[in-house]
Short mmCIF file of C-alpha atoms in Angstrom, two decimals:
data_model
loop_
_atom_site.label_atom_id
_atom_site.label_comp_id
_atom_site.label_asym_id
_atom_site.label_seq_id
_atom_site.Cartn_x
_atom_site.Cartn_y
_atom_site.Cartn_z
CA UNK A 20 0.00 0.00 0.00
CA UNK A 21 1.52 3.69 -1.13
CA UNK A 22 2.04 5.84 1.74
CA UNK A 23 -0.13 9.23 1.91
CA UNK A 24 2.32 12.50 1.20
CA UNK A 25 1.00 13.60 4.71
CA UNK A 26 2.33 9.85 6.35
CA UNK A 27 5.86 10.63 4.36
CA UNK A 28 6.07 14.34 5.86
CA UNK A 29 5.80 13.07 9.66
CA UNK A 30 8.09 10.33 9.05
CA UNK A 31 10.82 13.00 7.58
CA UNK A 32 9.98 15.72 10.65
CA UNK A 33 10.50 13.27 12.92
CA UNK A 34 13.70 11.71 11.88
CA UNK A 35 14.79 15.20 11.85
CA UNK A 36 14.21 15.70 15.48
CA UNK A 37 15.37 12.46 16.79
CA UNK A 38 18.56 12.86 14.51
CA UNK A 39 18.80 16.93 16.17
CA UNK A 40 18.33 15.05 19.95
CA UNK A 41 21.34 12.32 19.14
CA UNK A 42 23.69 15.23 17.79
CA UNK A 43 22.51 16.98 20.86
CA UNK A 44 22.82 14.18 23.27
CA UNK A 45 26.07 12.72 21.65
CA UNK A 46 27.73 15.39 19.42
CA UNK A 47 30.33 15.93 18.05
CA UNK A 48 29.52 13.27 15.99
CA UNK A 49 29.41 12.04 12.36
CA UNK A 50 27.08 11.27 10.17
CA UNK A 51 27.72 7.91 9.24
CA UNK A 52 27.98 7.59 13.63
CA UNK A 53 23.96 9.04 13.54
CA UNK A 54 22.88 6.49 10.71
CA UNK A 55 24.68 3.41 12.66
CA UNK A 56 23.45 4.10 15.81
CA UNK A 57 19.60 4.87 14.44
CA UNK A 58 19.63 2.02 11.85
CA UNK A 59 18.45 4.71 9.21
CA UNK A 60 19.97 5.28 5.80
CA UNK A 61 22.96 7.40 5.53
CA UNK A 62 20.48 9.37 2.81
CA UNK A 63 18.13 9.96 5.09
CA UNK A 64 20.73 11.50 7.85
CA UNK A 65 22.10 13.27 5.13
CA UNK A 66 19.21 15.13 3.68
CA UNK A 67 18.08 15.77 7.55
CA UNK A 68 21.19 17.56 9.05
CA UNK A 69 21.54 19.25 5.47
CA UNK A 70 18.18 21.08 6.59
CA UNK A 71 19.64 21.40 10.21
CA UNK A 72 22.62 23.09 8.92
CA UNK A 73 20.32 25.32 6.43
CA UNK A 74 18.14 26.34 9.53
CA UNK A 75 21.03 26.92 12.15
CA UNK A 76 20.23 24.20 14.79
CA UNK A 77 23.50 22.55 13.47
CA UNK A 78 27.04 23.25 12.30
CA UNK A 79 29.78 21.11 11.54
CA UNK A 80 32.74 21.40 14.16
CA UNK A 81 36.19 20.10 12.28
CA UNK A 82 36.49 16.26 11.55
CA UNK A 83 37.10 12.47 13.27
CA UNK A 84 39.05 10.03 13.45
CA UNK A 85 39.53 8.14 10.30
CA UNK A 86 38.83 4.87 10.80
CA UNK A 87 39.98 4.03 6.94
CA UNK A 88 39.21 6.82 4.16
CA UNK A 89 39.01 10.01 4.64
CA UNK A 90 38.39 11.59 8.45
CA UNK A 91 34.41 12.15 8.93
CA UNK A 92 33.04 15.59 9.28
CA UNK A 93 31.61 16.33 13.04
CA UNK A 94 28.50 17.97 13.88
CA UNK A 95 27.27 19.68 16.76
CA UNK A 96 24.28 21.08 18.35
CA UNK A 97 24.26 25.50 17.81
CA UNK A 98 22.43 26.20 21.07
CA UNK A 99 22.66 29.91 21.02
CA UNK A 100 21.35 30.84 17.21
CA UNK A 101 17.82 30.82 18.84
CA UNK A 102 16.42 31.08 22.40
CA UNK A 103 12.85 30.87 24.30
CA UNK A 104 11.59 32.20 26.88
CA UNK A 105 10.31 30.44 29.78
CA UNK A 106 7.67 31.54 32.19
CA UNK A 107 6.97 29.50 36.00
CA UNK A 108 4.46 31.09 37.98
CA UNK A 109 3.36 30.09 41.64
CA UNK A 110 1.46 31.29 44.50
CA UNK A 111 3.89 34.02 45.19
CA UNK A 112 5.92 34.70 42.22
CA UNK A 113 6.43 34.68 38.30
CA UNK A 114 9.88 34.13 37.38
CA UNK A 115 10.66 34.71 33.73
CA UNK A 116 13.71 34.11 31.79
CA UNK A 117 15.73 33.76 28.59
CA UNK A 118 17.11 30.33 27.85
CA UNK A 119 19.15 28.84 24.91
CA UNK A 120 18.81 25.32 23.43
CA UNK A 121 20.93 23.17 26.17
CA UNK A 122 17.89 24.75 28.52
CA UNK A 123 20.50 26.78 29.74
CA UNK A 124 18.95 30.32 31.77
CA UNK A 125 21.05 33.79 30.16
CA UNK A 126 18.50 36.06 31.81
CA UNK A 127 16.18 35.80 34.58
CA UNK A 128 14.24 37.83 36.40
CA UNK A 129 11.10 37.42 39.48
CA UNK A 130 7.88 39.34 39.77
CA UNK A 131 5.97 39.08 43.19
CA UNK A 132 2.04 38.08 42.28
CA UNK A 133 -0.02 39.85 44.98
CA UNK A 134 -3.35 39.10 45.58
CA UNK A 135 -4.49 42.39 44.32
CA UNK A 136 -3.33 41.06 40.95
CA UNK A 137 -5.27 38.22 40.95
CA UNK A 138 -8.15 39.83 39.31
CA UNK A 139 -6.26 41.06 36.13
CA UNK A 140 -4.01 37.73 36.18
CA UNK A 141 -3.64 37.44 32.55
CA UNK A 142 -2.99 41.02 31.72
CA UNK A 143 -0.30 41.08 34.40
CA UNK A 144 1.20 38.20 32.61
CA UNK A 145 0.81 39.56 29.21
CA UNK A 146 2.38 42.79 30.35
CA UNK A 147 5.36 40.86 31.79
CA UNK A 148 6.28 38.95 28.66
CA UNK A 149 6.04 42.64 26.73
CA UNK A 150 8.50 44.17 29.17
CA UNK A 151 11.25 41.53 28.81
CA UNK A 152 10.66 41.25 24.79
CA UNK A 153 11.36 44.61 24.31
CA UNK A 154 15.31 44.02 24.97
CA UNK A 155 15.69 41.81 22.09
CA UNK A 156 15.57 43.73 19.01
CA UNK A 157 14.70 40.28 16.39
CA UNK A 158 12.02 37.66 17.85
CA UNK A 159 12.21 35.49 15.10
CA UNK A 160 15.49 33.92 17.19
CA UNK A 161 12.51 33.13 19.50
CA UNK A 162 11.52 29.98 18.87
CA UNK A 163 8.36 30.05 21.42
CA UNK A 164 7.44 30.89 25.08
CA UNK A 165 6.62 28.22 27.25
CA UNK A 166 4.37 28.73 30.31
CA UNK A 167 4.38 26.37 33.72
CA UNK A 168 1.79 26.53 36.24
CA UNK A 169 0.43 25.05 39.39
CA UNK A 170 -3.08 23.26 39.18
CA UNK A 171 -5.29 21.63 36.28
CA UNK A 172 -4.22 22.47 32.92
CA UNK A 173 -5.08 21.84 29.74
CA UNK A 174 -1.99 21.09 28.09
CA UNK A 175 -3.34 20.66 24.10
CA UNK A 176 -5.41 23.76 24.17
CA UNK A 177 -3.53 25.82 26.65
CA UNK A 178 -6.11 26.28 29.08
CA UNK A 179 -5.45 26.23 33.23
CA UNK A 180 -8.71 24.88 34.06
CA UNK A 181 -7.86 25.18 37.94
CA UNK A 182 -5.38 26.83 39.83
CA UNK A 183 -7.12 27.06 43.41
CA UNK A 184 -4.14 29.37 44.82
CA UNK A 185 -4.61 31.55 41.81
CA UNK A 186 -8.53 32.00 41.79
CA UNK A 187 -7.96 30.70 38.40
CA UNK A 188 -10.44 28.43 36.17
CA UNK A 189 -11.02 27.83 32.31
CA UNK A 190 -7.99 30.62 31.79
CA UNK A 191 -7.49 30.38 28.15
CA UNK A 192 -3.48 31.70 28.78
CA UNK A 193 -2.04 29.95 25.54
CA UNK A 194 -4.60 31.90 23.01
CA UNK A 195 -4.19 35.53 25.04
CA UNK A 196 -0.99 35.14 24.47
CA UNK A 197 -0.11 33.93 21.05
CA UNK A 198 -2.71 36.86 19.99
CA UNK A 199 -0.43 39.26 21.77
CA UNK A 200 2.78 38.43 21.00
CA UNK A 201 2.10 35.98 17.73
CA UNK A 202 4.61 34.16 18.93
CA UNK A 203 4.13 30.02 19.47
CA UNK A 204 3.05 29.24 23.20
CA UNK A 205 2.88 26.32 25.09
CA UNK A 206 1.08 25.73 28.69
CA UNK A 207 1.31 22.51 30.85
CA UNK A 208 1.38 22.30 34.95
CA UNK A 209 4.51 22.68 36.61
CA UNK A 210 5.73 19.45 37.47
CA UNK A 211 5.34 18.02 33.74
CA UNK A 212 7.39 20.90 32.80
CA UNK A 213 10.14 19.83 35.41
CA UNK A 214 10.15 16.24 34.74
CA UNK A 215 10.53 16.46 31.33
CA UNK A 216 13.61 19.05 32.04
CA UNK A 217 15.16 15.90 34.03
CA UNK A 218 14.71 13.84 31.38
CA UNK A 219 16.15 15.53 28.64
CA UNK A 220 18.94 17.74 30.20
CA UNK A 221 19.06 16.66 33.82
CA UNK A 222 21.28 13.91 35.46
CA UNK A 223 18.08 11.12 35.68
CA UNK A 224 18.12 10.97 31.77
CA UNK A 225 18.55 7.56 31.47
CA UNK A 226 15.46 6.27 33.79
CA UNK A 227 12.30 5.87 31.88
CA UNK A 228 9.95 5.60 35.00
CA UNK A 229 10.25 8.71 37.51
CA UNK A 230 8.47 10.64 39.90
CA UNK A 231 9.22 14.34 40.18
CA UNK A 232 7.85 15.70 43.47
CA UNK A 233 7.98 19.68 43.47
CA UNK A 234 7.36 20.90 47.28
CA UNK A 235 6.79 24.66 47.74
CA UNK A 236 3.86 27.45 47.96
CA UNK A 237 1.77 23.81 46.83
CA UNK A 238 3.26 20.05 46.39
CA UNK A 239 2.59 18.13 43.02
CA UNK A 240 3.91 15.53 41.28
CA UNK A 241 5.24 15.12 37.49
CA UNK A 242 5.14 11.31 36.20
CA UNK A 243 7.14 9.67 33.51
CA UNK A 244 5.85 5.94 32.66
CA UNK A 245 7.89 4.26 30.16
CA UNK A 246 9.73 7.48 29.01
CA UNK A 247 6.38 8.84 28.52
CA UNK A 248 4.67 12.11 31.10
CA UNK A 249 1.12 10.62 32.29
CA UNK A 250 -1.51 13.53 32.45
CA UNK A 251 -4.83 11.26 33.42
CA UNK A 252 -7.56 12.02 32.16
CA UNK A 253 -8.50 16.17 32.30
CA UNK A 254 -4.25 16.67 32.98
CA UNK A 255 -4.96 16.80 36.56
CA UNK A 256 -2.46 13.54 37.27
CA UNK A 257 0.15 13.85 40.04
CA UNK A 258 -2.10 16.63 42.21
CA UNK A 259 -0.08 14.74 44.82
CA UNK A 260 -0.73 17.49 47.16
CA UNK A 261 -3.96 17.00 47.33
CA UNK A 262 -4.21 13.47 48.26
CA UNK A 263 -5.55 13.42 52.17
CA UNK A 264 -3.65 12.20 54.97
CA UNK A 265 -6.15 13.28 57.66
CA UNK A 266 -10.16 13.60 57.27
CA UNK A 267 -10.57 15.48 60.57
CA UNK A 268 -7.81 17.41 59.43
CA UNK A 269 -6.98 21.26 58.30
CA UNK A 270 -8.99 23.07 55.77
CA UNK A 271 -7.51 23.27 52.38
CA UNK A 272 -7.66 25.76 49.33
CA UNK A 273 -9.02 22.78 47.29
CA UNK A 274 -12.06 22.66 49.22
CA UNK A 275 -11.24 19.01 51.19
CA UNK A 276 -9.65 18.89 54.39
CA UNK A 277 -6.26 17.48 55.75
CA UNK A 278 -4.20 17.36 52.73
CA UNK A 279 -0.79 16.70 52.36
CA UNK A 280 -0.04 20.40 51.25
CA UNK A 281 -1.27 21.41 54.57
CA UNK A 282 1.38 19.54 56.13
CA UNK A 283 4.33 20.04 54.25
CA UNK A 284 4.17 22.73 52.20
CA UNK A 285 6.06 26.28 53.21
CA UNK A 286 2.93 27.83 54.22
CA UNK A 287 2.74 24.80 56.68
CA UNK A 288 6.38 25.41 57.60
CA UNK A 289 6.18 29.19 57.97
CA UNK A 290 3.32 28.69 60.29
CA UNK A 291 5.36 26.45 62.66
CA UNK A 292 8.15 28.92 62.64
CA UNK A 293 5.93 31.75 63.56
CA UNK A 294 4.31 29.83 65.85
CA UNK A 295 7.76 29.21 67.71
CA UNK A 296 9.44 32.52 67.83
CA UNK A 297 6.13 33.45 69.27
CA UNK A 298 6.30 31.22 71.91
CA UNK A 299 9.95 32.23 72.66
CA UNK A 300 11.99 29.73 70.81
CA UNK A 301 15.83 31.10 69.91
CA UNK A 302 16.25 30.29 65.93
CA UNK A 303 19.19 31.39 63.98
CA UNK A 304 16.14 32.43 61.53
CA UNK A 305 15.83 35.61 64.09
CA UNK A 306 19.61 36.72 63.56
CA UNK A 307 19.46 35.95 59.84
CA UNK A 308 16.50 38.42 59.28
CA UNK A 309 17.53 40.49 62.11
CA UNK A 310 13.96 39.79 63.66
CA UNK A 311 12.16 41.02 61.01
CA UNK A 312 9.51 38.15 60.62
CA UNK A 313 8.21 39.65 57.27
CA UNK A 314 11.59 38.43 56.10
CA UNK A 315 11.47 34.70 56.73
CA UNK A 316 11.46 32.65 53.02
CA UNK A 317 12.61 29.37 52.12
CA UNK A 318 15.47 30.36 50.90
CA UNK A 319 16.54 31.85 55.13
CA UNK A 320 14.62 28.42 56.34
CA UNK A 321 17.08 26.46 54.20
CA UNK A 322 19.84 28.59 55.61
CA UNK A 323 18.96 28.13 59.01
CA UNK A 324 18.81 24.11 58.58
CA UNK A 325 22.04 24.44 56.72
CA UNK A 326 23.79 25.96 60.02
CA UNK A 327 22.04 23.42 62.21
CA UNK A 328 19.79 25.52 64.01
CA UNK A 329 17.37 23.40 66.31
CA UNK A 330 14.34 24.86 65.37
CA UNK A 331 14.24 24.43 61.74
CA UNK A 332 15.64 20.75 62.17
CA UNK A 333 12.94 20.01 64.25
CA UNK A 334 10.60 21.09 62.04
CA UNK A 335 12.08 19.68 58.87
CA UNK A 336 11.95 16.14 60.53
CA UNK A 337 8.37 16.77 60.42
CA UNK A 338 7.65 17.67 57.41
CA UNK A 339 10.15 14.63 56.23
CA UNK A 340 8.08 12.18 57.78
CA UNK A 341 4.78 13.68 56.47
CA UNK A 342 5.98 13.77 52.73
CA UNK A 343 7.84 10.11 53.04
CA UNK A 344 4.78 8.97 54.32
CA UNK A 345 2.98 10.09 51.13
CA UNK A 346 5.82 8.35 48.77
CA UNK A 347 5.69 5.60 50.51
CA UNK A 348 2.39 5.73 48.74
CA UNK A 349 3.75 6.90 45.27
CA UNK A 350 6.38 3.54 45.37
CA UNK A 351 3.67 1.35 46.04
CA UNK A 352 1.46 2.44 43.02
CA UNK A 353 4.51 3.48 40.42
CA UNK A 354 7.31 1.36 41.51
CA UNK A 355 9.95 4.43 40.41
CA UNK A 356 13.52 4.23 39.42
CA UNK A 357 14.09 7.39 41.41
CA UNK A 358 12.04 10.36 42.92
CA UNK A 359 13.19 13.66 42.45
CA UNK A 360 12.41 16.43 44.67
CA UNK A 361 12.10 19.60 43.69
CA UNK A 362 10.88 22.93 44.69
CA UNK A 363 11.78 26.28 46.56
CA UNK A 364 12.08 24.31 49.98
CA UNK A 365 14.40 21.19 48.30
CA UNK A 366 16.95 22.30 46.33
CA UNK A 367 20.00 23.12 48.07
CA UNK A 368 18.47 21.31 50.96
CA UNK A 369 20.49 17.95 51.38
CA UNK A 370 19.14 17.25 54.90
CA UNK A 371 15.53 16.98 53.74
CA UNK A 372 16.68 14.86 51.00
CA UNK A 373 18.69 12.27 53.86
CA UNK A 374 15.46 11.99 56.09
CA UNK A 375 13.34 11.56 53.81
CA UNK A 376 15.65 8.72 51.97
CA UNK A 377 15.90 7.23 55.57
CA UNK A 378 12.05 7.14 56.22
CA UNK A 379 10.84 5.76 53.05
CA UNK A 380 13.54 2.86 52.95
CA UNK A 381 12.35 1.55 56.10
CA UNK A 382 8.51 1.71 55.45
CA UNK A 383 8.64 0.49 51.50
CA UNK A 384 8.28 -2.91 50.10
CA UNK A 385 11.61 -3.81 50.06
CA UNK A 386 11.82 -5.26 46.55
CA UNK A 387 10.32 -1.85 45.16
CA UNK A 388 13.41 -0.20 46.71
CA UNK A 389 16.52 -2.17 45.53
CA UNK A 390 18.42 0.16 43.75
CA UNK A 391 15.90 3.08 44.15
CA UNK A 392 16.33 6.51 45.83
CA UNK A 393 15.42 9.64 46.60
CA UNK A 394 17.40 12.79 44.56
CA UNK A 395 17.41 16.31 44.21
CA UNK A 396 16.71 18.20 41.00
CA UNK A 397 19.77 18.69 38.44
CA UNK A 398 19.18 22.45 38.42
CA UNK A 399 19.32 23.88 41.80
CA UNK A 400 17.34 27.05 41.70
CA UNK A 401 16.57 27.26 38.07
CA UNK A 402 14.73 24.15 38.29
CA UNK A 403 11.10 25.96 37.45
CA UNK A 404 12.22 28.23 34.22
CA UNK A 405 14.09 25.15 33.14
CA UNK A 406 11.10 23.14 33.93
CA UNK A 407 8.80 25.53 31.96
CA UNK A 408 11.52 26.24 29.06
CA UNK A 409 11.02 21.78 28.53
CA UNK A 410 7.76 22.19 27.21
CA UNK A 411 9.05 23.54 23.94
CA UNK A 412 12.62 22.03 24.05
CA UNK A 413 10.58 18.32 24.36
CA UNK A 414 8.28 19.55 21.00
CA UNK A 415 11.91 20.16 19.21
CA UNK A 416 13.91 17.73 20.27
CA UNK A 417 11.50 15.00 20.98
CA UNK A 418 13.71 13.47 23.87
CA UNK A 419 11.08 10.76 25.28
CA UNK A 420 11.29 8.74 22.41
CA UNK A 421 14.13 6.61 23.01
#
């Protein structure tokens, strides 16, 4: 049966971006080394990086070692011809920034979201991404702007369907935007954004089955089955925040009560720091922001644990046995290579990463834990823009498929 014209194009588009990922992953390398390794023609690889080269993603970087004839001509991914921009927004903040085609951040910069702004989300948003275009005098180097979120999204049509923190539902973000700016957009929650990010530039690339856990203003979960990111059914997989731990317990913004987030989120943890110094307890948190309480973030609380102070150890152990308790969980059902944890209170945080390794060893099946462990994310505290940045780097360079 003769293939369709349309069944020949898609076959040709994505060679091309599996053949861009293996010069990416693996470059310098040859041609013939691309058509070997792929079991494609040496035609096919030809007539693909002779487009790649036409187009800039590609140039050719001095030659091999001859192996008998003449020495092979190298290629190598350009990562700096074009760049995207990469948008993560929270509870508290959107953080914006420029980033080139390794996923590595040139330019960054953080706007607080206050509630007053809540209202006129979108527009605040919109008027962001203006400010921070108008520095770069040519957008078509701008191959897209990818958006990361908290909550329920729509990943195929753009839309956050629920973002409880936010006051957000059926936001169509990826349309407002693209009308703007005309500029291609892409819009998925959070933690899809940062596991693919570990999957195609971090240091977990070669596990096809992970958990990213992202713990913050909220806690979620991005999952990879079989080198593929599961989104359920509306895209509201891995709202592991939001699974309860305690009927009787606290309110939460989702409407349910005693939910994980409640317990080990940083508005839990700020709480029980407050709570504290009120009551008299000495923290190195107090010297740090020379008792200005207004002051206290998780970037100080990381400090503090850091230096050993008693107070935030005390409450990090905690927290560590509230959120192991929950992956205890997440083994059971997914049977991960590795978790990664993520998030403004885990990276740079190596404690939190130790108890929580020590608690969930001890309560897990033991054959779901041989060779399995808890990590941190590969990109300290760019982890959300390079998270967010994935979205469009993963349409490119197709980095799942392997």
């Amino acid at each position: 049966m003769r293939k369709r014209t349309g069944d020949l194009k898609l076959i040709k588009e994505l060679n091309k971006t599996l053949i861009l990922d293996k010069i990416r992953r693996e470059g310098p390398i040859s041609r013939a080394e691309i058509a070997k390794i792929m079991q494609i023609s040496a035609t096919t690889v030809t007539s693909a990086v002779s487009e790649l080269i036409r187009d800039s993603y590609v140039y050719e970087d001095g030659r091999g070692t001859s192996i008998g004839g003449r020495r092979p001509i190298l290629l190598k991914v350009n990562p700096n011809t074009f760049f995207l921009i990469g948008i993560a927004i929270d509870a508290s903040k959107l953080t914006i920034a420029e980033l080139n085609l390794n996923a590595q951040v040139k330019l960054k910069e953080v706007y607080p979201l206050e509630k007053n702004l809540y209202d006129s989300f979108s527009s605040f948003v919109i008027g962001v991404i203006g400010n921070f275009l108008e520095r770069y005098p040519d957008l078509d180097y701008c191959l897209g702007i990818s958006i990361t979120t908290q909550g329920i999204v729509d990943s195929v049509n753009g839309i956050i369907l629920y973002n409880p923190k936010l006051n957000i539902e059926n936001l169509h973000l990826k349309s407002l935007v693209e009308r703007q700016f005309n500029i291609k957009t892409y819009i998925d929650n959070d933690t899809n954004g940062d596991i693919l990010a570990e999957k195609g530039f971090g240091f977990y690339q070669q596990s096809r089955n992970l958990i990213y856990v992202t713990i913050g203003d909220g806690v979620g979960a991005g999952i990879l089955i079989n080198d593929s990111v599961f989104r359920g059914f509306h895209g509201g997989a891995g709202e592991f925040g939001h699974t309860t731990i305690d009927y009787n317990g606290k309110p939460c913004s989702c409407g349910n009560k005693g939910c994980l987030e409640n317990y080990v989120s940083w508005k839990a943890i700020h709480t029980k720091i407050l709570t504290e110094i009120n009551n008299g307890t000495s923290t190195v948190i107090l010297e740090k922001t020379k008792g200005d309480l207004m002051k206290i973030t998780p970037g100080i609380f990381r400090y503090a644990l850091n230096e050993g102070d008693a107070l935030s150890i005390s409450i990090l152990d905690e927290v560590a046995v509230y959120l192991a308790t929950g992956l205890v969980n997440i083994v059971s059902l997914f049977n991960p290579e590795k978790i990664i944890i993520g998030g403004d209170l885990a990276f740079d945080n190596p404690y939190l990463i130790k108890k929580v390794n020590e608690h969930l060893l001890t309560h897990s099946l033991k054959t779901l834990t041989n060779g399995f462990e808890v990590v941190p994310t590969s990109f300290g505290s760019d982890y959300d823009v390079v998270g967010s940045g994935a979205l469009l780097l993963h349409e490119l360079f197709n980095f799942t498929l392997h």
